[in-house]
Short mmCIF file of C-alpha atoms in Angstrom, two decimals:
data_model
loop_
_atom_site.label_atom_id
_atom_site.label_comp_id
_atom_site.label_asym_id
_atom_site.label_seq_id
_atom_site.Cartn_x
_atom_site.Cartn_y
_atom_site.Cartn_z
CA UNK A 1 5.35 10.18 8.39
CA UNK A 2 8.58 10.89 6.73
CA UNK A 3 11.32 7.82 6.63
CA UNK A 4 13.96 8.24 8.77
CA UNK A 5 16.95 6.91 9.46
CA UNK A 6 16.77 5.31 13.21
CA UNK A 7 19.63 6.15 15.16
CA UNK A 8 20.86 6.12 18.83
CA UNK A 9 21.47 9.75 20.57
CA UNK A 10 23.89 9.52 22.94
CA UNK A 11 21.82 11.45 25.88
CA UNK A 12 19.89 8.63 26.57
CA UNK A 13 20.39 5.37 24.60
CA UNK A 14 16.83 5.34 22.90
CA UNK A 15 16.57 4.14 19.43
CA UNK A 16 14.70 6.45 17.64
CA UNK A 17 11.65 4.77 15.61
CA UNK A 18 9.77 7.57 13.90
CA UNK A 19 10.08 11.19 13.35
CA UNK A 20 8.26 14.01 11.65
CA UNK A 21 7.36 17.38 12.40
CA UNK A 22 3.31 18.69 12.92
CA UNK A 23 2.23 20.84 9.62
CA UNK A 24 1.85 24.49 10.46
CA UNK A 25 -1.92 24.32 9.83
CA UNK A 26 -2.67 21.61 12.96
CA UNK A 27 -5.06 22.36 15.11
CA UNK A 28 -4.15 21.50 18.65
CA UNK A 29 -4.79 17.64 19.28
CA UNK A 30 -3.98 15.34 21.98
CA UNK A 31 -1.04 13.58 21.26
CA UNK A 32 -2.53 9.70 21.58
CA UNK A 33 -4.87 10.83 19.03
CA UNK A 34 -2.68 12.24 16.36
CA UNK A 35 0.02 9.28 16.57
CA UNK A 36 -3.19 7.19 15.21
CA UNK A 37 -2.96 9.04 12.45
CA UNK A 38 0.52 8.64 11.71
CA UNK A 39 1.86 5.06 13.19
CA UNK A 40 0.36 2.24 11.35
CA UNK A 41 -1.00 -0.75 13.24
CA UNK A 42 -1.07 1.83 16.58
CA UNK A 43 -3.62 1.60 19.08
CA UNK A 44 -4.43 4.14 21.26
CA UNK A 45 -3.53 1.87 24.15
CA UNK A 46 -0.30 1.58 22.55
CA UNK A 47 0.45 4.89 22.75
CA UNK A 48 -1.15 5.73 25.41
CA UNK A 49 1.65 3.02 27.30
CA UNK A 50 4.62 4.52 25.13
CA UNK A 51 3.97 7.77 26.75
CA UNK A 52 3.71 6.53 30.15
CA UNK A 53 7.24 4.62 29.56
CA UNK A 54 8.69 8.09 28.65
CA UNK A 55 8.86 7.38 25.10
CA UNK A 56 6.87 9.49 22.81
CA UNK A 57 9.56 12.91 23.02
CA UNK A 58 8.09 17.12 21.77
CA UNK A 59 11.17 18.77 20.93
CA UNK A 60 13.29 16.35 23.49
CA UNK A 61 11.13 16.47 26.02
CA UNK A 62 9.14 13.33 27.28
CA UNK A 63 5.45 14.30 27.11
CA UNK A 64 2.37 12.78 28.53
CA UNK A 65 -0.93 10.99 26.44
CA UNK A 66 -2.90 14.05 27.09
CA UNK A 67 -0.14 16.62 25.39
CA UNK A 68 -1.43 18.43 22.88
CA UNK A 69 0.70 18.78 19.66
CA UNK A 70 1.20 22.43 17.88
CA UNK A 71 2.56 23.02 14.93
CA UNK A 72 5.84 22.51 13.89
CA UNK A 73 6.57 20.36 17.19
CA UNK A 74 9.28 18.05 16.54
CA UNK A 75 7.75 14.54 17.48
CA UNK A 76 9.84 11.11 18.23
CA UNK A 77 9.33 8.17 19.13
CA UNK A 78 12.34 5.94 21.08
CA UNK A 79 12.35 2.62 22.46
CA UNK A 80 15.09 1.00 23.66
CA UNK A 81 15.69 -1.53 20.84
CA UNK A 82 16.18 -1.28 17.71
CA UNK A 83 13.25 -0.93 15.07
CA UNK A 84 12.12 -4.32 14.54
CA UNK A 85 11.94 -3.94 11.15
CA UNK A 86 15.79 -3.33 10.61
CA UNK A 87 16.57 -7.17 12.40
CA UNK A 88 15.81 -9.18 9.32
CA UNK A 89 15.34 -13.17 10.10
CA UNK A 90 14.87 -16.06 7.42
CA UNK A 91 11.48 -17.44 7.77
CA UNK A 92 10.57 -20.74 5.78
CA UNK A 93 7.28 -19.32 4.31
CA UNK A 94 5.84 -20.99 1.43
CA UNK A 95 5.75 -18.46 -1.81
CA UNK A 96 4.45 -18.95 -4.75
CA UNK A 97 7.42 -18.99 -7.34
CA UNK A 98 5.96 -18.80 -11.11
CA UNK A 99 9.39 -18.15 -12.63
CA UNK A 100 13.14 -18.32 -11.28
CA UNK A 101 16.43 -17.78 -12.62
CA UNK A 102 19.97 -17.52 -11.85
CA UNK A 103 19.20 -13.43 -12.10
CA UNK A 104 16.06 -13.12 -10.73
CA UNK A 105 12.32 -14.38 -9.88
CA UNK A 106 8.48 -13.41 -10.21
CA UNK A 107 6.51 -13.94 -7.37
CA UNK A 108 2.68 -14.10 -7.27
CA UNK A 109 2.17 -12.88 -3.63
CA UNK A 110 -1.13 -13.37 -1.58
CA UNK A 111 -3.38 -11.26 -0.30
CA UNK A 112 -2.43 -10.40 3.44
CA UNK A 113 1.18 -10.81 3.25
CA UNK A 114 3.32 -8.22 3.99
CA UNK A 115 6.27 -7.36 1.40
CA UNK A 116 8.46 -6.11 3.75
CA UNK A 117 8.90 -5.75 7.36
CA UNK A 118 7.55 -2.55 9.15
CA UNK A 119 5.72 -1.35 12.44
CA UNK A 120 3.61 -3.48 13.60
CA UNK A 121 4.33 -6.41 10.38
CA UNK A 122 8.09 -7.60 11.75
CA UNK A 123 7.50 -11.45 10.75
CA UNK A 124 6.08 -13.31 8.23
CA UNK A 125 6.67 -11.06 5.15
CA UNK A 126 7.81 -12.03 1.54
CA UNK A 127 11.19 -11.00 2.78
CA UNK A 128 11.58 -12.71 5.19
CA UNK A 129 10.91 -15.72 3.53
CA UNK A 130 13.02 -14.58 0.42
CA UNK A 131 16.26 -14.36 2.65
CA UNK A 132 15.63 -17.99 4.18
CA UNK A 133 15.55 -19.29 0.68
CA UNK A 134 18.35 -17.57 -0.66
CA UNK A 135 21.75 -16.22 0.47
CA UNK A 136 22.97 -12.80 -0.51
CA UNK A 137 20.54 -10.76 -1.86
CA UNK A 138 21.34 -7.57 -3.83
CA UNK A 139 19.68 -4.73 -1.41
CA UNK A 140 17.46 -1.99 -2.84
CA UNK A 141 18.14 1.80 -2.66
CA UNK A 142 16.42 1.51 1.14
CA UNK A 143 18.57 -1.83 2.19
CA UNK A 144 15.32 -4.29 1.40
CA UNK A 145 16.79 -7.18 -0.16
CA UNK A 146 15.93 -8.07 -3.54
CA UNK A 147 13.15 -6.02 -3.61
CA UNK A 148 12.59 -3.97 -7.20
CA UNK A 149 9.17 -2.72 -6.36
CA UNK A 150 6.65 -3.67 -3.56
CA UNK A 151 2.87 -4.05 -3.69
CA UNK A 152 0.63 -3.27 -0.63
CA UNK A 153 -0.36 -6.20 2.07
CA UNK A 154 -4.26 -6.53 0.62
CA UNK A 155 -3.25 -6.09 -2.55
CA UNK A 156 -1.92 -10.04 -4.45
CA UNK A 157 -0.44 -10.16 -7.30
CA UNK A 158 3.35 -10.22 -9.65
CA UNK A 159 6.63 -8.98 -8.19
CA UNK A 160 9.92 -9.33 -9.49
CA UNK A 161 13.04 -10.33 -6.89
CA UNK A 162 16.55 -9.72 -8.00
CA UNK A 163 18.86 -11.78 -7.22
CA UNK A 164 22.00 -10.48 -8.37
CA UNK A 165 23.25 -6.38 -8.07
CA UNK A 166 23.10 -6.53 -11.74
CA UNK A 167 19.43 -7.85 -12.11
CA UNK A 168 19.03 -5.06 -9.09
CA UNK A 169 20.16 -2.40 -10.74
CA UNK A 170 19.01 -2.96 -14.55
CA UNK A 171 15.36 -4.16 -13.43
CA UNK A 172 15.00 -0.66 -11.07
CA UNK A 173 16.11 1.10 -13.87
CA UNK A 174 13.50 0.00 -15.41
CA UNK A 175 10.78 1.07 -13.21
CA UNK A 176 12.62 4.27 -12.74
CA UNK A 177 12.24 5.18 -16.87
CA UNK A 178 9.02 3.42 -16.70
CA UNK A 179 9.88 0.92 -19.77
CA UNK A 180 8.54 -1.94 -17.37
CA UNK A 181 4.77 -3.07 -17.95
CA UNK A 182 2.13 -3.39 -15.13
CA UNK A 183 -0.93 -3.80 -15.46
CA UNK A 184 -3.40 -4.29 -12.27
CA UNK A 185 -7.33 -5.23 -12.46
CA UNK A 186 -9.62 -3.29 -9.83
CA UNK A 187 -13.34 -3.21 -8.90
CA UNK A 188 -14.08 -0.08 -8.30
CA UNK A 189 -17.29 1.90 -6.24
CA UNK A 190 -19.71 3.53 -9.04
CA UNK A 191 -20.18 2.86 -13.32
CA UNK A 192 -17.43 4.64 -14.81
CA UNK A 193 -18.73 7.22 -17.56
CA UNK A 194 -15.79 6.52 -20.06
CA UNK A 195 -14.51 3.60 -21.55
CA UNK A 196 -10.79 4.48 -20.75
CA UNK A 197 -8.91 7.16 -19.62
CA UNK A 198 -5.52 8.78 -17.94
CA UNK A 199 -5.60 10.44 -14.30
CA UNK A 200 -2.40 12.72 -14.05
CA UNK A 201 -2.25 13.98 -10.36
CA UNK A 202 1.19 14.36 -8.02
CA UNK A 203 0.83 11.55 -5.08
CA UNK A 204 2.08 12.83 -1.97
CA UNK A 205 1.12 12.01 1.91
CA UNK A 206 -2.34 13.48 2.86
CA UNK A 207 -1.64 16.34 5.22
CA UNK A 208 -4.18 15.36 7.73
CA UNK A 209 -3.77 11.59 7.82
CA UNK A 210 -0.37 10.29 7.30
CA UNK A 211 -1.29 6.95 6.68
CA UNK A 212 -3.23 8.28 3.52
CA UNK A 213 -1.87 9.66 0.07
CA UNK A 214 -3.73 11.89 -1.80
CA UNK A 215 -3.60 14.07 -4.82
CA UNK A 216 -1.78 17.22 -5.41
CA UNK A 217 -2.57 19.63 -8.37
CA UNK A 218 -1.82 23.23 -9.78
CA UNK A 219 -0.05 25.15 -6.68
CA UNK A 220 0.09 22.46 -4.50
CA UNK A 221 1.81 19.84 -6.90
CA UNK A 222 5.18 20.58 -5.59
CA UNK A 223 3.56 18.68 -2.49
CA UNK A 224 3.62 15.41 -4.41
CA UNK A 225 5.72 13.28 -7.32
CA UNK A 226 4.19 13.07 -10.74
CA UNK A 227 2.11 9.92 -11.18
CA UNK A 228 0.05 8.49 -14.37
CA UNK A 229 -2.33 5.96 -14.36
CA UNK A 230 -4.29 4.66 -17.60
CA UNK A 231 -7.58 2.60 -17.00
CA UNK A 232 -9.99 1.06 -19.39
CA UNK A 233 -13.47 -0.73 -18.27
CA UNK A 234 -13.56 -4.71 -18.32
CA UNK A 235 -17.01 -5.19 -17.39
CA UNK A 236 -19.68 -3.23 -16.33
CA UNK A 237 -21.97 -4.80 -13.11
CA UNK A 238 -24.00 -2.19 -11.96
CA UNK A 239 -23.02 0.11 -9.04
CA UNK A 240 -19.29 -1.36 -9.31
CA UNK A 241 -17.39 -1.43 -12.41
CA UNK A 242 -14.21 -4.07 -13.17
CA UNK A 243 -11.29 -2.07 -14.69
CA UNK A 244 -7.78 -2.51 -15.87
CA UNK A 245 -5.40 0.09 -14.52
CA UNK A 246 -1.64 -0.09 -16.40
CA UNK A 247 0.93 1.91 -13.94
CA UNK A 248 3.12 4.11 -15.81
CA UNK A 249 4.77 5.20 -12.36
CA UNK A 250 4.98 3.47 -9.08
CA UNK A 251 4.13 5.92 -6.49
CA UNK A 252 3.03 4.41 -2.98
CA UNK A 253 -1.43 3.29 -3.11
CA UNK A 254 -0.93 4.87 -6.85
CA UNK A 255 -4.20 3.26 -8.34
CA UNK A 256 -6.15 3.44 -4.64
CA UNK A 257 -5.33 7.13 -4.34
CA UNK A 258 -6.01 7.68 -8.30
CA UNK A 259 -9.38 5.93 -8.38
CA UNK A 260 -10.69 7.88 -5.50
CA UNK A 261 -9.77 10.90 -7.00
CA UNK A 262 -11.94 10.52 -9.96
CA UNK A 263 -14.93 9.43 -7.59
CA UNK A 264 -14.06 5.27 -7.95
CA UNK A 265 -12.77 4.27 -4.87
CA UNK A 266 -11.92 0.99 -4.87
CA UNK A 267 -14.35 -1.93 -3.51
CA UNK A 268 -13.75 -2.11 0.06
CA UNK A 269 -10.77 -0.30 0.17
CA UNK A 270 -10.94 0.23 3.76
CA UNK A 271 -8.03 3.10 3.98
CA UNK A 272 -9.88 5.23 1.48
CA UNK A 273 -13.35 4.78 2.58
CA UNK A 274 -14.37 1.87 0.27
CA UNK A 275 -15.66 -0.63 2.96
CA UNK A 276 -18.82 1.69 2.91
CA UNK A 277 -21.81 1.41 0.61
CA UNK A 278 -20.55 4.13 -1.87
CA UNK A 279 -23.28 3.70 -4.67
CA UNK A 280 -26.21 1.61 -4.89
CA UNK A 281 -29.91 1.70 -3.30
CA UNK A 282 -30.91 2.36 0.27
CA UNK A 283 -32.63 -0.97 0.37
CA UNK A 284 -31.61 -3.06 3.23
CA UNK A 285 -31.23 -6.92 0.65
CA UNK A 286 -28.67 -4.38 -1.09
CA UNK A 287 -26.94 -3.36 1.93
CA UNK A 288 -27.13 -7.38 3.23
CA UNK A 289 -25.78 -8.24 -0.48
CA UNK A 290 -22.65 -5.84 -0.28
CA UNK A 291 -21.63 -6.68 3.39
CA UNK A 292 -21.56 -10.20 2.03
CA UNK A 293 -19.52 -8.98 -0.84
CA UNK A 294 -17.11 -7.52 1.83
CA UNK A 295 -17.00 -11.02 3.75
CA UNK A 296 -16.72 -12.74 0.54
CA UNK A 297 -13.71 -10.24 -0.17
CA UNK A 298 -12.28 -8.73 2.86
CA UNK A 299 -9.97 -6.39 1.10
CA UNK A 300 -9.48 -3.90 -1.63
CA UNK A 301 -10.22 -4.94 -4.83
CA UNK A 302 -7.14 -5.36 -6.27
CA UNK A 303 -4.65 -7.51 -7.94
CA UNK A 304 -1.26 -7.25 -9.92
CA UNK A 305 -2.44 -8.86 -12.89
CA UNK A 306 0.22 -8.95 -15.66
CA UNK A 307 4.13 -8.13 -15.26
CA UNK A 308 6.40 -7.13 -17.69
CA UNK A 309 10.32 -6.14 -17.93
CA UNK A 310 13.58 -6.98 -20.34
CA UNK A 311 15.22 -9.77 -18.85
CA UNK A 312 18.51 -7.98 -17.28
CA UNK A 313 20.91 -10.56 -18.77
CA UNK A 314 19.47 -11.99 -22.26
CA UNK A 315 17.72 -8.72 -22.76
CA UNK A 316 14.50 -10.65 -24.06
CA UNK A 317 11.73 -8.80 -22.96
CA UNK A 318 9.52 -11.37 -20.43
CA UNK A 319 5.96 -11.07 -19.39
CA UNK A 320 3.98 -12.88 -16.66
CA UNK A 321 0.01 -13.03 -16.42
CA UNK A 322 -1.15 -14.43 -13.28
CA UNK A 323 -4.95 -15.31 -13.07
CA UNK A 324 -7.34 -13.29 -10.67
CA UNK A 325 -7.51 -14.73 -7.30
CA UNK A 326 -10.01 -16.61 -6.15
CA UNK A 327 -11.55 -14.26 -3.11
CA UNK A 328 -12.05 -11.70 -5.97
CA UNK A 329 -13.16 -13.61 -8.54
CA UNK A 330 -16.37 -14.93 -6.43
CA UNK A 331 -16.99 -11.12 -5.80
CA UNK A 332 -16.93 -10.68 -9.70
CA UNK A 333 -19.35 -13.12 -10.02
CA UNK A 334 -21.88 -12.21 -7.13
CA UNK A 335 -21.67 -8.60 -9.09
CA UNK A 336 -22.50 -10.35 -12.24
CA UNK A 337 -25.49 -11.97 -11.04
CA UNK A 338 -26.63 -9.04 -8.87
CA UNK A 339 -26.61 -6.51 -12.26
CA UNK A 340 -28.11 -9.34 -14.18
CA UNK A 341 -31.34 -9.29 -11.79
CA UNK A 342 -31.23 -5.56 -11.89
CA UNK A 343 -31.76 -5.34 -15.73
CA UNK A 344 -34.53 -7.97 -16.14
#
């Protein structure tokens, strides 16, 4: 789903809170069922009741659950409020500050917060509890304040905050000419055959499930933005492997939609297919030993390890390493001891 800019038409005082048009190649599909596909955190029950309410609209018209969408229909979806997402409210959340200035801070986030609000995440987000904690933060180029970059919900790990329209605009710079450092550490499904390497692919939304990104190459690239990723192997356990991925652009589930693309989806990475047994034996103590891997780890494997960036008013140039949470460390170590007992 492309962003879009809610407004109110004046036919019927509706706010609108999505829009996109169906790809010419869509097969016709019930309406309820392609909205899953495109509205994060939906339920089909969900839907199901917008429609009844009059509030799923094909080319202005109200249509029912059972519609069936054709391409190039012109979905929306109004309600008569405004998206939640654009009524921001201070929220006294704890966060874990590891450095603060008068310019600007680095957060390590947890796994399972939300960066910023969106459908169906409207509280409780590292915004929210930014803008109870401080007064007049810069916004971003989409009106998110103090936000520089953003890192998915699952995923924990370093962000920077501005605080000032000068740390705004000199720290997204940097990201922009990609002069700032990331670097993120991943388990990934499979033993990777190289010791490093660089996956060049254009990231753009996969055409059959919205909520995915996927890679674009040769004629198709114009369908997504250039993106790099370098990765190097930390340790070797077996079916999974521990890697280092350093971001040389920023493109939305970047190192998710890279690793999958070279056949290492990452552990449990439930959007791309990772919370299945990708690798490994048919043995049923494996199976039992990677669903306890996935309790012991309920998310992707992945964490924003080590941040860096020139400091926007001393122009030092300041890095942060933060150490690998704890949920993902144990899973490290039940690897370990698993690949251990497979080589004796």
């Amino acid at each position: 789903m492309d962003a879009y800019t809610p407004q109110l038409p004046d036919d019927d005082n509706l706010y609108e809170h999505h829009a996109f048009t169906v790809d010419k190649g869509q097969t016709p599909l019930r309406i309820d069922k392609y909205l899953m596909n495109f509205v994060e955190n939906a339920t089909r029950n969900k839907i199901q009741a917008a429609a009844k309410n009059g509030s799923i609209h094909v080319n202005n018209e109200p249509v029912k659950s059972n519609y069936k969408v054709k391409p190039f229909d012109a979905i929306r979806v109004l309600f008569a409020h405004p998206p939640f997402e654009n009524l921001l409210v201070g929220e006294d959340i704890e966060i874990d500050v590891v450095y603060e200035d008068d310019q600007l801070l680095v957060v390590n986030k947890k796994p399972g917060m939300v960066v910023h609000p969106g459908h169906g995440n409207y509280s409780g987000t590292l915004i929210n509890a930014l803008i109870h904690r401080f007064d007049n933060l810069p916004n971003n180029s989409s009106e998110r304040p103090g936000l520089v970059h953003r890192i998915d919900k699952d995923t924990s790990g370093l962000l920077v905050v501005a605080k000032t329209e000068e740390a705004m605009a000199h720290l997204s710079a940097q990201f922009a000419n990609k002069t700032s450092e990331r670097e993120y550490v991943a388990i990934v499904w499979g033993n990777m055959e190289e010791e490093n390497g660089t996956v060049e692919g254009n990231i753009g939304r996969h055409p059959k499930n919205r909520l995915q990104n996927t890679v674009f190459l040769d004629d198709e690239a114009d369908k997504g933005k250039p993106a790099v990723t370098h990765y190097s192997v930390l340790e070797r356990l077996g079916y999974v492997t521990l890697v280092s991925c350093k971001l040389e652009t920023g493109r939305t589930h970047q190192i998710r939609v890279h690793m999958k693309h070279i056949g290492h989806t990452l552990f449990n990475d439930e959007r791309y297919g990772g919370e299945k047994v990708l690798k490994g034996t048919t043995f049923t103590k494996y199976k039992q030993f990677v669903d306890n891997c996935f309790k012991v780890l309920p998310r992707q494997a992945l964490h924003a390890k080590t941040l860096g960036f020139v400091h926007p008013k001393t122009n030092e140039f300041m890095r942060f390493d933060s150490e690998i949470p704890d949920d993902m460390q144990q899973c490290i170590e039940k690897w370990k001891v698993y690949s251990k007992h497979q080589e004796l």
